[in-house]
Coordinates of C-alpha atoms in Angstrom, one line a residue:
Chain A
X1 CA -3.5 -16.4 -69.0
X2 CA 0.5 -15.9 -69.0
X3 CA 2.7 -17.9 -71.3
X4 CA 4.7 -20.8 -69.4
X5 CA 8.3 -20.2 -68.6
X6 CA 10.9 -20.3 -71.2
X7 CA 14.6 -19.2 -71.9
X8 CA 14.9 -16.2 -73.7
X9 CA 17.8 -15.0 -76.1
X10 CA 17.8 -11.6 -78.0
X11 CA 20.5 -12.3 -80.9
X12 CA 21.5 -9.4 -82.8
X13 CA 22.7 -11.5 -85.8
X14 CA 21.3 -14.4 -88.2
X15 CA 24.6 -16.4 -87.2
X16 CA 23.9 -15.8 -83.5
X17 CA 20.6 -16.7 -84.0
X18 CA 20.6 -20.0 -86.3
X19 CA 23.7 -20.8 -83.7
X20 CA 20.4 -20.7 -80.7
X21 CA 18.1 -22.5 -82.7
X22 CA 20.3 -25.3 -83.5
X23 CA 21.0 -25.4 -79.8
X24 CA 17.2 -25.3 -78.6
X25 CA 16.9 -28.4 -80.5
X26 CA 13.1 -29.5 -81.4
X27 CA 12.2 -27.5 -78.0
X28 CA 12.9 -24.0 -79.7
X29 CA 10.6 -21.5 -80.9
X30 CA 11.7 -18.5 -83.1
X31 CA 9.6 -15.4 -82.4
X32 CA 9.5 -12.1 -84.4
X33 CA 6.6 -10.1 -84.1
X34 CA 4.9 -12.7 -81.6
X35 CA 1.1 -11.3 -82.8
X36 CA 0.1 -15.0 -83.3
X37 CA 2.8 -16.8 -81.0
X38 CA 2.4 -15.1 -77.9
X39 CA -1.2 -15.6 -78.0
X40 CA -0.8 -19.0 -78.3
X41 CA 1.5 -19.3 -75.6
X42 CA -0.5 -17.2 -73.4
X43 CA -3.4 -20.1 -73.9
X44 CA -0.7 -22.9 -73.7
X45 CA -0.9 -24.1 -76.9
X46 CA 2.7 -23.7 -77.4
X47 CA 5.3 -24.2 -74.5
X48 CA 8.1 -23.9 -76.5
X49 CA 11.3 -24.1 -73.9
X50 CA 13.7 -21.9 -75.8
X51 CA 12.9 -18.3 -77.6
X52 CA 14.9 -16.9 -80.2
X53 CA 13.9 -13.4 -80.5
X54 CA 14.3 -12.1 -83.8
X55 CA 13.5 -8.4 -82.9
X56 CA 17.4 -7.1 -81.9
X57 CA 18.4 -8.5 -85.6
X58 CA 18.4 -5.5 -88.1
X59 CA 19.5 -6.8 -91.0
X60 CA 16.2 -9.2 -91.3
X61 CA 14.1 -5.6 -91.7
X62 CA 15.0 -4.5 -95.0
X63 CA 13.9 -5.0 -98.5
X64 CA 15.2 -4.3 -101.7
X65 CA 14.5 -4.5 -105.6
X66 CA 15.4 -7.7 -107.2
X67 CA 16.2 -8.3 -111.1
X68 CA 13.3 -10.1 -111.1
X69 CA 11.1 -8.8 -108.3
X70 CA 11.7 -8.0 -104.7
X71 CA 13.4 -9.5 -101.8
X72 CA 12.0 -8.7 -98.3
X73 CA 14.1 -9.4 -94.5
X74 CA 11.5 -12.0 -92.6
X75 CA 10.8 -9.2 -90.1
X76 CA 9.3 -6.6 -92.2
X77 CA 6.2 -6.1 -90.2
X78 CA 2.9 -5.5 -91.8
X79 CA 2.6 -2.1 -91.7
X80 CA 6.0 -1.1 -93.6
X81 CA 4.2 -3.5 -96.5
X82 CA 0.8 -0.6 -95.8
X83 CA 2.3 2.3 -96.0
X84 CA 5.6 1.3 -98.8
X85 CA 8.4 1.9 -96.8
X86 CA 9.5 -1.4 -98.6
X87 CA 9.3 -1.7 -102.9
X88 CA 6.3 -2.8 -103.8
X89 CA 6.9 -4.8 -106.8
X90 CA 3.0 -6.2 -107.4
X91 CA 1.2 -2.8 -108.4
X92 CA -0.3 -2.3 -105.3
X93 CA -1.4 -6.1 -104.0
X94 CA 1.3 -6.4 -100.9
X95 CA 0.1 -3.1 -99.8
X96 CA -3.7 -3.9 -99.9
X97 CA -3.3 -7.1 -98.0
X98 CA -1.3 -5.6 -95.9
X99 CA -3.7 -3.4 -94.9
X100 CA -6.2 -6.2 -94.3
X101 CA -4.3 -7.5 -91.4
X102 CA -5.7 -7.6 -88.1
X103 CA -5.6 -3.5 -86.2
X104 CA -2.9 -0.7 -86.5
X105 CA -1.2 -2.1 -83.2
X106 CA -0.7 -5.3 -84.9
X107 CA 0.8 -4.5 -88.0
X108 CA 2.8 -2.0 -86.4
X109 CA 4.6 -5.6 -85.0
X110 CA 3.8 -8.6 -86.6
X111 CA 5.8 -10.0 -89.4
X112 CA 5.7 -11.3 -93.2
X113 CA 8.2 -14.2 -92.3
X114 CA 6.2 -14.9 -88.8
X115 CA 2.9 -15.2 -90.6
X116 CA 4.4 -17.6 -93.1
X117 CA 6.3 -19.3 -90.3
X118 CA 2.7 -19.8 -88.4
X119 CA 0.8 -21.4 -91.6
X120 CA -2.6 -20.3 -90.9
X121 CA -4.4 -20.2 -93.7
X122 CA -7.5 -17.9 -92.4
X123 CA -4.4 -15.4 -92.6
X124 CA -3.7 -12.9 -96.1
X125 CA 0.2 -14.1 -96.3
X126 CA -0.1 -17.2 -97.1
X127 CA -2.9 -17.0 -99.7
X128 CA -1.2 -13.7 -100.9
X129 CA 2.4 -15.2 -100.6
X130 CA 1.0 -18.7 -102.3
X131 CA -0.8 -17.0 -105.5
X132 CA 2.4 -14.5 -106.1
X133 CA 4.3 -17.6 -106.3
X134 CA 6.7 -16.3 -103.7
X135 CA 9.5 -18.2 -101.9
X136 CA 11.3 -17.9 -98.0
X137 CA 15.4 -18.2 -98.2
X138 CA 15.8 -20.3 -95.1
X139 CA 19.4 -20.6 -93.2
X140 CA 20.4 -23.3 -90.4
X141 CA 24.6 -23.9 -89.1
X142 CA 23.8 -26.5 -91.6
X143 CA 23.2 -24.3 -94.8
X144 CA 20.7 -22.3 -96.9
X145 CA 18.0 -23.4 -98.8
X146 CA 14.6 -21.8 -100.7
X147 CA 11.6 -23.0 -100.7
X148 CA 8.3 -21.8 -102.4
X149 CA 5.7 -20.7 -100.6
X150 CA 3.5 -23.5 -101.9
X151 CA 5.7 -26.1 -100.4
X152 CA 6.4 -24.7 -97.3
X153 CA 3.1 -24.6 -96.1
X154 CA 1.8 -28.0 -95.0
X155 CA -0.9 -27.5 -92.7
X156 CA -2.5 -25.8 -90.0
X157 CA 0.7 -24.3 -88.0
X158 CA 2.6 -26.8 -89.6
X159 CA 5.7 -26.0 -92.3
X160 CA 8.3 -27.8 -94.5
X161 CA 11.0 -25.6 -91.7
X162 CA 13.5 -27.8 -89.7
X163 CA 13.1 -26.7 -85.5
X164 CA 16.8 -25.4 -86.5
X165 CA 15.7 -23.7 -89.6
X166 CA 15.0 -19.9 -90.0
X167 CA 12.9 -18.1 -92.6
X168 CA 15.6 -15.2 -93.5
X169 CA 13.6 -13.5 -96.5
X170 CA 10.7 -13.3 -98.6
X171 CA 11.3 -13.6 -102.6
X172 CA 8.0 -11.7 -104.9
X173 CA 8.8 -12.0 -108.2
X174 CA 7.3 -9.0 -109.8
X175 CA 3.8 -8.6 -111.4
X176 CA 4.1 -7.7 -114.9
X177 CA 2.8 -4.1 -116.1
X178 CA -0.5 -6.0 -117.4
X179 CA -1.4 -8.6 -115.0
X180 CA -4.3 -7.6 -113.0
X181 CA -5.3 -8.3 -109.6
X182 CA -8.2 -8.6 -107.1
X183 CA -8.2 -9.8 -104.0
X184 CA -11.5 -10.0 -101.6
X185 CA -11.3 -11.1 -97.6
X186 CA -14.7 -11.4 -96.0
X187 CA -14.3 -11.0 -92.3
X188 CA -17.8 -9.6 -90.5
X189 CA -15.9 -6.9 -88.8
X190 CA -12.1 -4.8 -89.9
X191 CA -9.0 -7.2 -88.5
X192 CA -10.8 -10.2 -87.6
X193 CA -9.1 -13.3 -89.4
X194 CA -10.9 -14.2 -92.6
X195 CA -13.8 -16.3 -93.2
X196 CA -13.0 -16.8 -96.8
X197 CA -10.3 -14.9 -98.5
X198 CA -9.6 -15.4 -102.4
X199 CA -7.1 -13.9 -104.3
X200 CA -7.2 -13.2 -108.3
X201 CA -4.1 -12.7 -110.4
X202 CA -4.1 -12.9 -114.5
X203 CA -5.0 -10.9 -117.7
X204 CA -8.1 -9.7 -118.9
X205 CA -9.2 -8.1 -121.6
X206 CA -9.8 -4.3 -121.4
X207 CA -13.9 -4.9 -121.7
X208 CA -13.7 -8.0 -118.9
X209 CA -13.2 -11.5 -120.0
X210 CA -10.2 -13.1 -118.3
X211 CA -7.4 -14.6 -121.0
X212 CA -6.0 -15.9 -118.0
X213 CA -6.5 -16.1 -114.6
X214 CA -5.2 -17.8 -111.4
X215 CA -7.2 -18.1 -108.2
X216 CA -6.0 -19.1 -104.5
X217 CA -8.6 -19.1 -101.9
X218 CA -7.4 -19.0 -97.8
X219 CA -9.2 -20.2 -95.1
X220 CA -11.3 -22.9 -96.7
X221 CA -8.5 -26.0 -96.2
X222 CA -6.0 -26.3 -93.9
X223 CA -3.6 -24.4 -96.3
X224 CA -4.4 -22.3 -99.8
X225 CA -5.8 -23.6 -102.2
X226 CA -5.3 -23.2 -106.1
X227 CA -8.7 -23.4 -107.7
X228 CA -8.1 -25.0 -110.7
X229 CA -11.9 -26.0 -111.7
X230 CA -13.0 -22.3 -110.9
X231 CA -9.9 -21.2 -113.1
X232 CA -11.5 -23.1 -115.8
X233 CA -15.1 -21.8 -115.2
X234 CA -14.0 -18.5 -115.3
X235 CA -11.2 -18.2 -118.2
X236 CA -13.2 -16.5 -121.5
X237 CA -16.3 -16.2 -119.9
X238 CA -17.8 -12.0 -119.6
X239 CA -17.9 -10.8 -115.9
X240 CA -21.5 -10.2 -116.4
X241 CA -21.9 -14.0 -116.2
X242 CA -19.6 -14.7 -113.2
X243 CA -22.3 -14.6 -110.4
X244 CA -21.8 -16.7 -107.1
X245 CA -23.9 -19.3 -108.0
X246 CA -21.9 -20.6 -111.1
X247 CA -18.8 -20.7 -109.2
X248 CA -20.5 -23.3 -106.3
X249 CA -20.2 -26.0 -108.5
X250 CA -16.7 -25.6 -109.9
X251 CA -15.7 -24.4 -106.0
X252 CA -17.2 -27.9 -104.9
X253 CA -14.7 -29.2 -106.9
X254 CA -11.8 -27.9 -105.9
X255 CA -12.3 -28.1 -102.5
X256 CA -13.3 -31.9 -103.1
X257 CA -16.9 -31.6 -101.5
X258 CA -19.6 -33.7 -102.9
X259 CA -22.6 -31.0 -103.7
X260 CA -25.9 -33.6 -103.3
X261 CA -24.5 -34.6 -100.0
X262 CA -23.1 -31.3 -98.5
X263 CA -25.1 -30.3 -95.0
X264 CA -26.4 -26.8 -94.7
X265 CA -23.4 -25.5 -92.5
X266 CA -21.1 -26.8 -95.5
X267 CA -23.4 -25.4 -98.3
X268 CA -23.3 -21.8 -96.2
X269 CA -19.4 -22.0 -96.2
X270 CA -18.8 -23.0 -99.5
X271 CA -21.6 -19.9 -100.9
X272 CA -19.5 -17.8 -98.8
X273 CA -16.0 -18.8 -100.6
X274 CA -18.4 -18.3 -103.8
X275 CA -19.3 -15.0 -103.0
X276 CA -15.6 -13.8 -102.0
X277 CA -13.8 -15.6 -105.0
X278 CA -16.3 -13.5 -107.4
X279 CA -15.6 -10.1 -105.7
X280 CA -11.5 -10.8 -105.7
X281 CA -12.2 -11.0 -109.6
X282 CA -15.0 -8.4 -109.1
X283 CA -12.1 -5.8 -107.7
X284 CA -9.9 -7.0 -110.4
X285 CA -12.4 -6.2 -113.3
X286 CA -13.0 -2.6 -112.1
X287 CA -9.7 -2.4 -111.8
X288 CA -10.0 -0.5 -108.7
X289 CA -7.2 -2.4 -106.5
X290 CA -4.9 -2.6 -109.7
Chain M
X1 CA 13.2 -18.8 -63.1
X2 CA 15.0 -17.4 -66.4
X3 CA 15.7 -14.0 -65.9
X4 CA 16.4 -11.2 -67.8
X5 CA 17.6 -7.5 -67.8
X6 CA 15.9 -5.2 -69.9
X7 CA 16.7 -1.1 -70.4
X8 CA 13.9 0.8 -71.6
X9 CA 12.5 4.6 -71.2
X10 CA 9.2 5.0 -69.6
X11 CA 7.1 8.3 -70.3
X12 CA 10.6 9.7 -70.8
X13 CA 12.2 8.4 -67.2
X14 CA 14.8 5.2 -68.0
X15 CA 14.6 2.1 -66.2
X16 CA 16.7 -1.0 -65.8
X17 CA 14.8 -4.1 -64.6
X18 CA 15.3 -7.6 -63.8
X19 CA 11.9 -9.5 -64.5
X20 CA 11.3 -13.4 -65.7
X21 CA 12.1 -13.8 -70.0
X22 CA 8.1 -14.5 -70.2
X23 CA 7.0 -11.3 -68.8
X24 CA 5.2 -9.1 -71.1
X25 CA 5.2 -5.3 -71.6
X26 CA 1.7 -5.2 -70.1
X27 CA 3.1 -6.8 -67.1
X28 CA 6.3 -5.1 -66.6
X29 CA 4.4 -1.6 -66.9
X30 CA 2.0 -2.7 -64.4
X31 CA 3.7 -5.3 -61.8
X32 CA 7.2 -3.4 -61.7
X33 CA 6.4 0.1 -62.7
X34 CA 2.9 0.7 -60.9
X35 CA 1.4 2.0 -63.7
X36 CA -1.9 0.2 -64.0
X37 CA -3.8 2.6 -66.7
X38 CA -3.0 0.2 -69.1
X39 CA -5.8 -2.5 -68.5
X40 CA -5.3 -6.4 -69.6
X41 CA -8.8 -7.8 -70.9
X42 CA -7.7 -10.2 -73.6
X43 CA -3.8 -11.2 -73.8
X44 CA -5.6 -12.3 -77.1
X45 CA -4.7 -8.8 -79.4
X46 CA -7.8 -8.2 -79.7
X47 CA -9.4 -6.0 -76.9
X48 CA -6.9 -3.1 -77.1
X49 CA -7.0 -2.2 -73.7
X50 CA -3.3 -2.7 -73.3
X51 CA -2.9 -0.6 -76.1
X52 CA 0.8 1.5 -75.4
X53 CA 3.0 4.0 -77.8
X54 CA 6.3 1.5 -78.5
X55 CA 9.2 4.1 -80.5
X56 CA 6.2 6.4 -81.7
X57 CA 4.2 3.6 -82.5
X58 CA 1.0 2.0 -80.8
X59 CA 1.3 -1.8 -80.1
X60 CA -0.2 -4.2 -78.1
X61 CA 1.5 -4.2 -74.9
X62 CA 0.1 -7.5 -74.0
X63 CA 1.8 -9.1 -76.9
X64 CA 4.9 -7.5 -76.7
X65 CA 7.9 -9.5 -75.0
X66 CA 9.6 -7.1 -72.0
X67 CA 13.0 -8.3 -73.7
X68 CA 11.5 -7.1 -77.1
X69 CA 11.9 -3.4 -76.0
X70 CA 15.4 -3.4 -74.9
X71 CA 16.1 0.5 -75.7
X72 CA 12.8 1.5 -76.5
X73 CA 10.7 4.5 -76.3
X74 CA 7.6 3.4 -73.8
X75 CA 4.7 5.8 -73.4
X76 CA 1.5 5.0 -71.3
X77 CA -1.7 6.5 -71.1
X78 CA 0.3 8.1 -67.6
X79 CA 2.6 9.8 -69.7
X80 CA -0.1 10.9 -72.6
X81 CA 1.1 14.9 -73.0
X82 CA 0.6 17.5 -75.1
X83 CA -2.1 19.9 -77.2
X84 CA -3.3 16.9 -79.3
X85 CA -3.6 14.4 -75.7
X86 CA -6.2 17.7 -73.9
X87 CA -8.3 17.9 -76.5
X88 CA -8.9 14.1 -76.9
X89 CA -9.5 14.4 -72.6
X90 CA -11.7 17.4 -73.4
X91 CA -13.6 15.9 -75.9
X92 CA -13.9 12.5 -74.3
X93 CA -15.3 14.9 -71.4
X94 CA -17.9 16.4 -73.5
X95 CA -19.1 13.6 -75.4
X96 CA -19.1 11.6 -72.5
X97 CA -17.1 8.9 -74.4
X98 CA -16.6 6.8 -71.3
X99 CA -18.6 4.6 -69.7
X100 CA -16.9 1.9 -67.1
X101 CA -13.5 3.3 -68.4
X102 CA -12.2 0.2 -69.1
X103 CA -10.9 0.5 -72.6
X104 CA -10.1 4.4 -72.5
X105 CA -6.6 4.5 -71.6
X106 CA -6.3 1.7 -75.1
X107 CA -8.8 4.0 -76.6
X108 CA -6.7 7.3 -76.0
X109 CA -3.8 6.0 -77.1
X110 CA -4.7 4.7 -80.3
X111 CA -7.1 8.0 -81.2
X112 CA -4.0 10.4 -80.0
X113 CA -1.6 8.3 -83.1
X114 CA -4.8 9.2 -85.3
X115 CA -4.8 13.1 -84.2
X116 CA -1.5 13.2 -84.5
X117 CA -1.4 12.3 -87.9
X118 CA -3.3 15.2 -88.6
X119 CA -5.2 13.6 -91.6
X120 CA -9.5 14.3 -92.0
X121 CA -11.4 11.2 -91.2
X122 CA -15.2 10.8 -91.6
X123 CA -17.0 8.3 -88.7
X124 CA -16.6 5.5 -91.0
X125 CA -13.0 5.6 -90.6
X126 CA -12.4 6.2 -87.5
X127 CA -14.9 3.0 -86.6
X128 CA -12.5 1.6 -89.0
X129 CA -8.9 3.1 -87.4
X130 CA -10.4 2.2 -83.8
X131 CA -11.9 -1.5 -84.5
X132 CA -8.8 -2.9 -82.7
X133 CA -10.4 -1.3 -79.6
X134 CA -13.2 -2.8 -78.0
X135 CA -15.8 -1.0 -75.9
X136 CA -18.2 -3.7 -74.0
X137 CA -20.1 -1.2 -72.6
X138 CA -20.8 -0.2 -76.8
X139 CA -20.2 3.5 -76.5
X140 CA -18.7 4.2 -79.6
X141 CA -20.9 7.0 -80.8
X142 CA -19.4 9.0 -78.1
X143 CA -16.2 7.9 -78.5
X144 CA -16.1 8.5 -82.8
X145 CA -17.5 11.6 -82.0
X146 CA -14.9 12.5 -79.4
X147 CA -11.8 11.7 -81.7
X148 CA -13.5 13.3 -85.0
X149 CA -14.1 16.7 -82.8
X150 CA -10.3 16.3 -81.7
X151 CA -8.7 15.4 -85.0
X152 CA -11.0 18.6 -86.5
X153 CA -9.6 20.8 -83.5
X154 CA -5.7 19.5 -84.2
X155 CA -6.4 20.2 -87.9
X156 CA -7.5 23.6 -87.4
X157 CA -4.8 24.7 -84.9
X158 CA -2.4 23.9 -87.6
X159 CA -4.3 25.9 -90.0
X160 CA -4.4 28.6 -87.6
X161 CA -0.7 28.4 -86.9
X162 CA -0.4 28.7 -90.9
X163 CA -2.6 31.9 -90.7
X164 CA -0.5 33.6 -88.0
X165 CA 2.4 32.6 -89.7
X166 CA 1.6 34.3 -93.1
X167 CA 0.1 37.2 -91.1
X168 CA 3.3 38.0 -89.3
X169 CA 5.3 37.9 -92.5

């Protein structure tokens, strides 16, 4: 199918831009990359009547070293996050999930700001974005604000952005020279939107048990999640012992799922989160992806 | 009907055209411009069929905006030339990497920006560099096969141009 009708401006500034959107009203639609909007208009699940093309804007395609980490435009597409043309500030994580997303074609357009802008939660920015702790600089005619990651996303496709708002950039603070990382996204073929996607971030010792440890997981809610009860099952404890099936129970937890009544088709999701979360702190362990 | 005017290059030949603000690349290429080897199977991403080279770069042709490539750099499968674009048709050819054609001219394009890159790739990754281009009628041994033997013959000709080189000095 073909997208609907709709007006379509090409700004070459964020002034001219934010000037649009504020314009469109609750009937305007920004689009950067369009990998996931255009889609969705092409099905008519989105009809928006106004388009604000982010594309013609240059300066939203940079990114530069901050004092404390790095600061990317909202239109850095996926694949200048694969191969570094931006700093990578996390020791190699931005990269890697970069990577993960979707085909070559795609990351070759699609966006870190669009992706955060779209909230789905099946996709690596926001869990990525949510377990880095980043935040989106956001500008409107009626000011600037941040906001973390974990308070812009609300839902599926849904954010904490104003229809006039505008995610500008994309704030990592750094990861220090000793965190460690893992990251694991299952998907049954490359590109394909995740069935489970966990993320792993803290210190371990040099032999394998985690001092500390953070773990988000994507496409198990209708946002990331932090899972603190797996946190807990997992801080001291030697890798050796961190098999799938001691992670169901804590996982049941956090995602708020009662184990003795769980059907099968719930039980098979949640071993499948089990299985991912343990190879995100799996790849972290072996340091492979650090 | 919003319309817009959009200035792009087109397997080298500029263009200006008026066409509606919701018209795609994929559709501008192939309503306005007549060239139909780029094939529409998805408007989803995830076919590749539509696959085109945007400023050097492959992207999906169906999910790029016409007003998106103001200035741009458009090459289709029509305008696929050059050493590196026979030997992928010569080693389609021999390996008989087509069946209904469907997803070739996608398929061509996205193998040519992995020849080019001139880097050795063993079946796995190519499976893995192609899986944004689906083949329905499943013919991707031929097709791996086909882009391996042409990345290995781009690879050597640059060796061989090396050789010549050093010889000559």
């Amino acid at each position: 199918m073909k997208a609907p009708d709709f007006r379509y401006h090409r700004p070459t500034t964020v002034e001219e831009a934010i000037a649009l959107l504020a314009d469109a009203g609750d009937d305007g639609k920004v689009i950067a990359g369009g990998q996931s909007l255009v889609p969705i208009m092409n099905m008519r699940l989105a009809e928006p009547e106004t388009l604000v093309d982010l594309t013609g804007v240059d300066e939203l395609r940079t990114g530069s070293k901050t004092p404390s980490g790095a600061c990317y435009g909202a239109t850095t597409t996926h694949m200048m996050f694969e191969y570094e043309l931006v700093p990578d500030v996390t020791r190699g994580l931005l990269p890697h999930a970069a990577a993960g997303i979707g085909y070559p074609a795609i990351r070759n357009r699609g966006t870190v700001g669009g992706s955060l802008a779209h909230s789905d939660s099946s996709a690596e920015w926001p869990t990525v974005m949510a377990a880095l702790d980043a935040a989106v600089h956001v500008r409107s005619v009626r000011g600037a604000r941040t906001v973390p990651v974990r308070e812009l996303l609300l839902g599926f496709f849904t954010t904490a952005l104003e229809p006039d708002e505008l995610i500008t950039e994309v704030e990592v603070p750094g990861l220090a020279p000793t965190a460690r990382w893992g990251m694991y996204k299952m998907c049954r073929k490359p590109g394909e939107f995740a069935e489970s996607l966990a993320v792993a971030l803290g210190e371990a010792e040099p032999d394998g048990p985690w001092r500390e440890v953070e773990l988000w997981l994507g496409a198990a809610a209708d946002r990331p999640l932090r899972l603190n009860s797996t946190e807990e099952a997992v801080r001291g404890e030697a890798f050796a012992d961190l098999l799938p099936d001691r992670l169901v129970a804590p996982l049941a937890a956090d995602l708020g799922q009662d184990l003795s009544a769980i059907d099968p088709t719930g039980r098979h999701a949640l071993q499948l989160h089990a299985v991912t979360v343990q190879r995100a702190l799996q790849s972290a362990e072996r340091g492979d992806t650090a | 009907m919003n319309e817009i005017t959009v200035h792009l290059k087109v397997n080298g030949r500029p263009h200006t055209l008026r066409t509606a603000g919701r018209t795609t690349l994929a559709d501008l290429l192939r309503d306005q411009l007549g060239l139909t080897g780029l094939h529409l199977g998805c408007e989803q991403g995830v076919c590749g069929a539509c696959t085109v080279i945007v400023d050097g770069l492959p992207m999906r042709a169906c999910l790029t905006l016409a007003g998106a490539c103001e200035d741009s750099d458009v090459v289709t499968v029509e305008g696929l030339d050059g050493p590196d674009a026979d030997r992928l048709r010569d080693a389609f050819s021999r390996h008989g990497a087509l069946q209904c054609g469907f997803c070739t001219p996608g398929m061509l394009l996205s193998a040519h920006h992995l020849v080019r890159a001139r880097q050795p790739l063993d079946r796995e990754e190519v499976g893995v560099a192609l899986s944004g281009n689906i083949c329905r009628c499943t013919g991707y041994n031929g097709i791996v096969s086909a882009v391996r033997e042409a990345l290995e013959g781009g690879i050597a000709a640059e060796s061989a141009a090396v050789t010549t080189r050093n010889h000559e000095e």
